[in-house]
Structures are given as C-alpha cells and as structure tokens.
Amino acid sequence: MLKTKDLVLVALFTAMIIVLGLIPPVPVPWVPVPITLQTFGVMLAGLILGPWRGGLVVLTYVLIAMLGIPVLPGGRAGLAVLAGPTGGFLLGMIPGAVITGWLAGALPRGELAHAPQGWKAVAPQVLRCWVASVIGGLLVVYAVGIPWLATVTGMGLNKAAWAVVVFLPGDLLKALVASIVAQRVRRLGMI
Amino acid sequence: MGSFYFPGDSWLHRTAAGVKLLLLMLAGAGLMWVHDWRILLLVLLGVLLLVQQSGARLQQVWLYLKTLSWLVIILILYTAFAQTPLGALEVGLRIYALLLGALLVSMTTSIAQMMEVLIWLLRPFHQLGWVNSERVALVFGLTLRLIPELTVQWQDIREAQAARGLKANPFTMGVPMLLRTLRRAQDIADALDARQ
C-alpha cells in the first residue's frame, strides 16, 4: 500500500508536470521544433520516483486532463485531445514513465551523496538514466503514438513515423538533460 | 482555472455522463473504419447539429477548436502532400468530427460528473482492495491545489537566478525546482497524517 508521502509525491510531481507544460515552450538551438517541458517532466517522474509512483504521476496527469481541466500545454484539455491525432502520445506516456523508472533502477539511499563528483564518476549513472529515458520516454511513447496517429489520420505507419522524426533530436536532447538533472537529484537520496 | 464545461439545461446536459462517454468511444472506434468522405461529411454535420442543440455559443466552440487546429492543419497538408487531396479531405473531416464530438462531451459534462464516472469505473478495483477511491480523490484535489503553489515556486527560482544574472537553463532551473518539490512532500505528508 502506498504511504501518505507517496500520494503526496504523486500529487506534487503531477502538479509539477502541469506547471512545466504551461510554461511557454523553450526554444533550443539546433532543434527546429519548440520543446515543451511536458515530456521532460514525464521522464523525470520515472527517473526520480521509480516505475510505480512515476507511472501513477502520468496516469493522474492524463486523467486530470481528460476530466476537462486545461492542464496540457497551451491550455488544452478534455477528451478532444485524446480523440485527436496526438492522443496516443499522451496515453503512451503512462507505460513510458513506468518503463523509464524500471530501467533506471533504484539508487542506494543517500550513499552517493559524498561520492566523488567528477565527470567520470557520474557518467555511468547519467548514461543509464539516458538509456532508460530514451527507451521508456521515447520508444515506448512513439510505439503507442505512431500507430494511433496512423489510425486517426488513415496515413500508413511509415508516413506517420516520418512525421514524428522532426521531434527526435529534441527528444534525445531532452532525455539527456533529464538524465543529468535526475542524477544530481537522485544522488541526494531524498525520496 | 476554467474548464470547457458550461452549465445548461439541454437534453445533452441531462444525458448521463457515462452514456455520453461510451457513445463517444464507440463513435471514435467506428469512424476509423469509414473511408468515404461523403459519410464523414454527414457525420460532421450531425455533430455540428448536436453542438447547436447543446446551446453552446459558436464563438466559444471556435475558440476551443482553434487551440487544437494548428496541428490538424499541418496533418491535413502533410496528408495532401504524402497521399491524395481526397485522402486529406477524409482525414480532416474525420478528425474534426471526432474533436467536435469530444468537445461536446466536455462542454456538457461537469468535472464533478466526470469524476463520478471515474470513481464508478474504479469501483471493481476498490472492492478488490487494489484502489482506494478516497485516496484517488485526495490525489486529484491535492494536485489541483498544488499547481498555483508550484507556479509561484518556479517564478521564485527564476527571479532568484535573474537577480544573480543567470539566464533560465534546464539545469539551474530543474535541480532547485525538484529539490524544493521533494522537500515539500515530507511536510505535506506530515500535515495530512496529523489530521487523520
């Protein structure tokens, strides 16, 4: 059973993803598409809270949006988003966060707080987080989103996949930033 | 925060929320199999008629649609380019019929009614002891309550860094944002436990 603190963490992280999503998109050099911080928040939820609480965070996020409260980027909400072409990407974030958290694994509590902080010492942790967010936060999300896009629009899977390619560089970069941030936070063992 | 719902007394408002959601799901699944643009056009006109029946102000509907439209228009152009113009017409009609249908449900169903459907859907899990509906409601309420708090927290960090001449960057914003959020969790949890 989840403790009160777990429930609070889920609520806090969900609220944080919502806040991150409502902040105007951040332009990133070399990437043609403006990056919303929403998927960034989803990766962080998995990396920092682990698979179950991370999954619950995204589930809560999607359900709140479906209830009709405008929490998605650009103040969107409601069932229309799910019925639309990008609904699959939203739904895919739920298993995405679970798998990110599962692959990233748990860090021993607070043990690394005083560990050496050189670039070489943290690289393996960051790399593991990055692989986890790329598989969970990108591949799994795309695996649900692309067939959904293909079905709603009636375009073939191939063409739908190509339409998503523009987001790939931004998402890979986002995964890296999330991994570095997560590694810094995880090291402190506050969860 | 506002939602899409507007109070009213149309027959669409009076229809049970669960029924509307079920019909929307069936329509969504059904429309995927329709490839004739004339039928899709009829469906879209039918949905528009329903929107009119709900008593929604068209101006408001247009405003909501606009926020969803830029992506749809890109998709339609992409389809026209990658497939045929007729295919693009089909895609456009289908997506707008679905968007409007979903919007209609959101506009005629209050958040409380939606929440009731959710709790009802969770009932089997509640009885199995897997999910506690009251805790679900607690998490939802808490999340909504925390959104303004965290927005202020974000602005605080932003201002603190601007004062030191730092530009917003994901590391300098992300780490303090997360640490403050995590530190808060324990305090809120203690406060909740103390009240039980």
PDB file of C-alpha atoms in Angstrom, chain A residues 1-5 7-20 22-23 37 40 44 48-49 59-60 63-71 74-81 83-86 149 151-156 158-160 162-163 167 176-178 180-182 184-185 188 190-191, chain B residues 1-5 21 24 32 35 67-68 70-72 75 78-79 82-83 87 90-91 94-95 98-100 102-103 105-106 109-111 114-115 118 129-132 135 138-140 142-144 146-148 150-151 154 170-172 174-175 177-179 181-186 188-189 192-193 196:
ATOM      1  CA  MET A   1       0.000   0.000   0.000  1.00  0.00           C
ATOM      2  CA  LEU A   2       1.175   3.477  -0.786  1.00  0.00           C
ATOM      3  CA  LYS A   3       2.052   5.666   2.164  1.00  0.00           C
ATOM      4  CA  THR A   4       0.755   9.196   2.559  1.00  0.00           C
ATOM      5  CA  LYS A   5       4.121  10.519   1.439  1.00  0.00           C
ATOM      6  CA  LEU A   7       0.459  10.018  -2.512  1.00  0.00           C
ATOM      7  CA  VAL A   8       1.793  13.497  -1.831  1.00  0.00           C
ATOM      8  CA  LEU A   9       4.788  12.886  -4.087  1.00  0.00           C
ATOM      9  CA  VAL A  10       2.480  11.745  -6.874  1.00  0.00           C
ATOM     10  CA  ALA A  11       0.334  14.867  -6.467  1.00  0.00           C
ATOM     11  CA  LEU A  12       3.374  17.154  -6.310  1.00  0.00           C
ATOM     12  CA  PHE A  13       5.005  15.667  -9.379  1.00  0.00           C
ATOM     13  CA  THR A  14       1.767  15.765 -11.347  1.00  0.00           C
ATOM     14  CA  ALA A  15       1.365  19.421 -10.449  1.00  0.00           C
ATOM     15  CA  MET A  16       4.981  19.997 -11.475  1.00  0.00           C
ATOM     16  CA  ILE A  17       4.464  18.416 -14.901  1.00  0.00           C
ATOM     17  CA  ILE A  18       1.386  20.596 -15.343  1.00  0.00           C
ATOM     18  CA  VAL A  19       3.350  23.725 -14.395  1.00  0.00           C
ATOM     19  CA  LEU A  20       6.215  22.730 -16.698  1.00  0.00           C
ATOM     20  CA  LEU A  22       2.116  25.594 -19.005  1.00  0.00           C
ATOM     21  CA  ILE A  23       5.409  27.461 -19.171  1.00  0.00           C
ATOM     22  CA  LEU A  37       8.805  20.724 -20.889  1.00  0.00           C
ATOM     23  CA  PHE A  40      10.766  16.335 -19.774  1.00  0.00           C
ATOM     24  CA  LEU A  44      11.895  12.961 -14.598  1.00  0.00           C
ATOM     25  CA  ILE A  48      13.238  10.084  -9.783  1.00  0.00           C
ATOM     26  CA  LEU A  49      10.122   8.411  -8.402  1.00  0.00           C
ATOM     27  CA  LEU A  59      -1.800   8.408 -15.095  1.00  0.00           C
ATOM     28  CA  THR A  60      -3.060  11.167 -12.787  1.00  0.00           C
ATOM     29  CA  LEU A  63      -6.902  11.611 -16.104  1.00  0.00           C
ATOM     30  CA  ILE A  64      -6.966  15.217 -14.884  1.00  0.00           C
ATOM     31  CA  ALA A  65      -6.659  16.408 -18.473  1.00  0.00           C
ATOM     32  CA  MET A  66      -9.466  14.050 -19.521  1.00  0.00           C
ATOM     33  CA  LEU A  67     -11.737  15.391 -16.796  1.00  0.00           C
ATOM     34  CA  GLY A  68     -11.590  18.644 -18.734  1.00  0.00           C
ATOM     35  CA  ILE A  69      -9.253  20.783 -16.640  1.00  0.00           C
ATOM     36  CA  PRO A  70      -6.957  22.660 -19.036  1.00  0.00           C
ATOM     37  CA  VAL A  71      -3.605  21.348 -17.861  1.00  0.00           C
ATOM     38  CA  GLY A  74      -1.334  25.532 -24.477  1.00  0.00           C
ATOM     39  CA  GLY A  75      -4.231  25.181 -22.035  1.00  0.00           C
ATOM     40  CA  ARG A  76      -5.679  22.235 -23.904  1.00  0.00           C
ATOM     41  CA  ALA A  77      -7.663  19.523 -22.183  1.00  0.00           C
ATOM     42  CA  GLY A  78     -10.576  17.243 -22.469  1.00  0.00           C
ATOM     43  CA  LEU A  79     -11.450  14.221 -24.474  1.00  0.00           C
ATOM     44  CA  ALA A  80     -10.848  16.090 -27.728  1.00  0.00           C
ATOM     45  CA  VAL A  81      -7.104  15.768 -27.228  1.00  0.00           C
ATOM     46  CA  ALA A  83      -9.638  11.743 -29.823  1.00  0.00           C
ATOM     47  CA  GLY A  84      -7.197  13.824 -31.848  1.00  0.00           C
ATOM     48  CA  PRO A  85      -4.128  12.666 -33.768  1.00  0.00           C
ATOM     49  CA  THR A  86      -1.706  13.077 -30.853  1.00  0.00           C
ATOM     50  CA  LEU A 149      -1.564   8.824 -35.432  1.00  0.00           C
ATOM     51  CA  THR A 151      -5.107   5.140 -37.408  1.00  0.00           C
ATOM     52  CA  VAL A 152      -6.705   8.520 -36.747  1.00  0.00           C
ATOM     53  CA  THR A 153      -5.363  10.062 -39.935  1.00  0.00           C
ATOM     54  CA  GLY A 154      -5.506   6.930 -42.075  1.00  0.00           C
ATOM     55  CA  MET A 155      -1.935   7.523 -43.230  1.00  0.00           C
ATOM     56  CA  GLY A 156       0.327   4.465 -43.270  1.00  0.00           C
ATOM     57  CA  ASN A 158       5.627   4.535 -42.353  1.00  0.00           C
ATOM     58  CA  LYS A 159       4.430   8.012 -43.129  1.00  0.00           C
ATOM     59  CA  ALA A 160       3.259   8.555 -39.560  1.00  0.00           C
ATOM     60  CA  TRP A 162       8.349  10.034 -40.680  1.00  0.00           C
ATOM     61  CA  ALA A 163       6.077  12.794 -39.418  1.00  0.00           C
ATOM     62  CA  PHE A 167      10.791  15.625 -32.793  1.00  0.00           C
ATOM     63  CA  LEU A 176      19.958  13.847 -21.768  1.00  0.00           C
ATOM     64  CA  VAL A 177      19.038  16.954 -19.790  1.00  0.00           C
ATOM     65  CA  ALA A 178      16.505  14.952 -17.738  1.00  0.00           C
ATOM     66  CA  ILE A 180      21.720  14.827 -15.791  1.00  0.00           C
ATOM     67  CA  VAL A 181      19.151  16.612 -13.637  1.00  0.00           C
ATOM     68  CA  ALA A 182      17.825  13.284 -12.304  1.00  0.00           C
ATOM     69  CA  ARG A 184      22.035  15.174  -9.488  1.00  0.00           C
ATOM     70  CA  VAL A 185      18.789  14.854  -7.562  1.00  0.00           C
ATOM     71  CA  LEU A 188      20.931  13.204  -2.600  1.00  0.00           C
ATOM     72  CA  MET A 190      15.663  12.489  -0.685  1.00  0.00           C
ATOM     73  CA  ILE A 191      12.966  10.068  -1.795  1.00  0.00           C
TER      74      ILE A 191
ATOM     75  CA  MET B   1      -8.878  27.527 -13.691  1.00  0.00           C
ATOM     76  CA  GLY B   2     -11.696  27.289 -16.141  1.00  0.00           C
ATOM     77  CA  SER B   3     -12.838  24.103 -17.802  1.00  0.00           C
ATOM     78  CA  PHE B   4     -14.752  23.523 -21.019  1.00  0.00           C
ATOM     79  CA  TYR B   5     -17.990  22.861 -19.187  1.00  0.00           C
ATOM     80  CA  LEU B  21     -18.514   8.822 -22.812  1.00  0.00           C
ATOM     81  CA  LEU B  24     -18.034   8.922 -27.842  1.00  0.00           C
ATOM     82  CA  MET B  32     -11.774   4.730 -38.047  1.00  0.00           C
ATOM     83  CA  HIS B  35     -13.282   5.884 -45.596  1.00  0.00           C
ATOM     84  CA  THR B  67      -6.216  25.817 -29.983  1.00  0.00           C
ATOM     85  CA  LEU B  68      -6.389  22.290 -31.379  1.00  0.00           C
ATOM     86  CA  TRP B  70      -2.748  24.142 -35.913  1.00  0.00           C
ATOM     87  CA  LEU B  71      -1.653  20.545 -35.603  1.00  0.00           C
ATOM     88  CA  VAL B  72      -4.638  19.254 -37.542  1.00  0.00           C
ATOM     89  CA  LEU B  75      -1.550  16.967 -40.688  1.00  0.00           C
ATOM     90  CA  TYR B  78       1.017  16.563 -44.859  1.00  0.00           C
ATOM     91  CA  THR B  79      -1.586  14.019 -45.974  1.00  0.00           C
ATOM     92  CA  ALA B  82       2.043  12.423 -48.987  1.00  0.00           C
ATOM     93  CA  GLN B  83      -1.214  10.881 -50.221  1.00  0.00           C
ATOM     94  CA  GLY B  87      -7.341  11.458 -48.566  1.00  0.00           C
ATOM     95  CA  GLU B  90     -11.171  12.414 -45.425  1.00  0.00           C
ATOM     96  CA  VAL B  91      -8.590  12.894 -42.654  1.00  0.00           C
ATOM     97  CA  ARG B  94     -12.765  12.560 -39.547  1.00  0.00           C
ATOM     98  CA  ILE B  95     -10.536  14.471 -37.133  1.00  0.00           C
ATOM     99  CA  LEU B  98     -14.021  13.423 -33.501  1.00  0.00           C
ATOM    100  CA  LEU B  99     -12.672  16.645 -31.995  1.00  0.00           C
ATOM    101  CA  LEU B 100     -16.077  18.286 -32.012  1.00  0.00           C
ATOM    102  CA  ALA B 102     -15.225  15.017 -27.738  1.00  0.00           C
ATOM    103  CA  LEU B 103     -15.514  18.747 -27.166  1.00  0.00           C
ATOM    104  CA  VAL B 105     -18.976  15.794 -24.199  1.00  0.00           C
ATOM    105  CA  SER B 106     -16.514  18.031 -22.343  1.00  0.00           C
ATOM    106  CA  THR B 109     -20.421  17.332 -18.614  1.00  0.00           C
ATOM    107  CA  SER B 110     -19.160  18.959 -15.431  1.00  0.00           C
ATOM    108  CA  ILE B 111     -15.864  17.955 -13.839  1.00  0.00           C
ATOM    109  CA  MET B 114     -16.641  13.130 -14.956  1.00  0.00           C
ATOM    110  CA  MET B 115     -15.101  12.406 -11.570  1.00  0.00           C
ATOM    111  CA  LEU B 118     -14.064   7.717 -12.924  1.00  0.00           C
ATOM    112  CA  GLY B 129      -8.903  -3.610  -2.413  1.00  0.00           C
ATOM    113  CA  TRP B 130      -6.460  -2.523  -5.135  1.00  0.00           C
ATOM    114  CA  VAL B 131      -7.515   1.079  -5.282  1.00  0.00           C
ATOM    115  CA  ASN B 132      -8.915   3.335  -2.613  1.00  0.00           C
ATOM    116  CA  ARG B 135      -7.211   8.369  -1.927  1.00  0.00           C
ATOM    117  CA  LEU B 138      -7.281  13.111  -2.431  1.00  0.00           C
ATOM    118  CA  VAL B 139      -4.501  12.950  -5.036  1.00  0.00           C
ATOM    119  CA  PHE B 140      -6.658  14.777  -7.597  1.00  0.00           C
ATOM    120  CA  LEU B 142      -4.090  17.891  -3.905  1.00  0.00           C
ATOM    121  CA  THR B 143      -2.678  18.131  -7.432  1.00  0.00           C
ATOM    122  CA  LEU B 144      -5.033  20.947  -8.383  1.00  0.00           C
ATOM    123  CA  LEU B 146      -0.542  22.499  -5.741  1.00  0.00           C
ATOM    124  CA  ILE B 147      -0.482  23.923  -9.280  1.00  0.00           C
ATOM    125  CA  PRO B 148      -0.548  27.595  -8.185  1.00  0.00           C
ATOM    126  CA  LEU B 150       4.446  25.336  -7.809  1.00  0.00           C
ATOM    127  CA  THR B 151       3.948  28.119 -10.328  1.00  0.00           C
ATOM    128  CA  TRP B 154       9.059  28.341 -10.352  1.00  0.00           C
ATOM    129  CA  PRO B 170      17.233  23.483 -17.644  1.00  0.00           C
ATOM    130  CA  PHE B 171      19.916  22.557 -15.107  1.00  0.00           C
ATOM    131  CA  THR B 172      19.834  25.662 -12.977  1.00  0.00           C
ATOM    132  CA  GLY B 174      15.389  21.882 -12.902  1.00  0.00           C
ATOM    133  CA  VAL B 175      17.535  20.901  -9.939  1.00  0.00           C
ATOM    134  CA  MET B 177      12.704  23.040  -8.660  1.00  0.00           C
ATOM    135  CA  LEU B 178      12.894  19.308  -7.957  1.00  0.00           C
ATOM    136  CA  LEU B 179      14.706  19.651  -4.646  1.00  0.00           C
ATOM    137  CA  THR B 181       9.329  19.984  -4.537  1.00  0.00           C
ATOM    138  CA  LEU B 182      10.722  16.867  -2.857  1.00  0.00           C
ATOM    139  CA  ARG B 183      11.393  18.739   0.372  1.00  0.00           C
ATOM    140  CA  ARG B 184       7.783  19.896   0.358  1.00  0.00           C
ATOM    141  CA  ALA B 185       6.462  16.328   0.087  1.00  0.00           C
ATOM    142  CA  GLN B 186       7.519  15.394   3.613  1.00  0.00           C
ATOM    143  CA  ILE B 188       2.614  17.978   3.373  1.00  0.00           C
ATOM    144  CA  ALA B 189       2.581  14.267   4.205  1.00  0.00           C
ATOM    145  CA  LEU B 192      -2.009  15.081   6.289  1.00  0.00           C
ATOM    146  CA  ASP B 193      -1.061  12.298   8.686  1.00  0.00           C
ATOM    147  CA  GLN B 196      -6.141  11.633  10.300  1.00  0.00           C
TER     148      GLN B 196
END
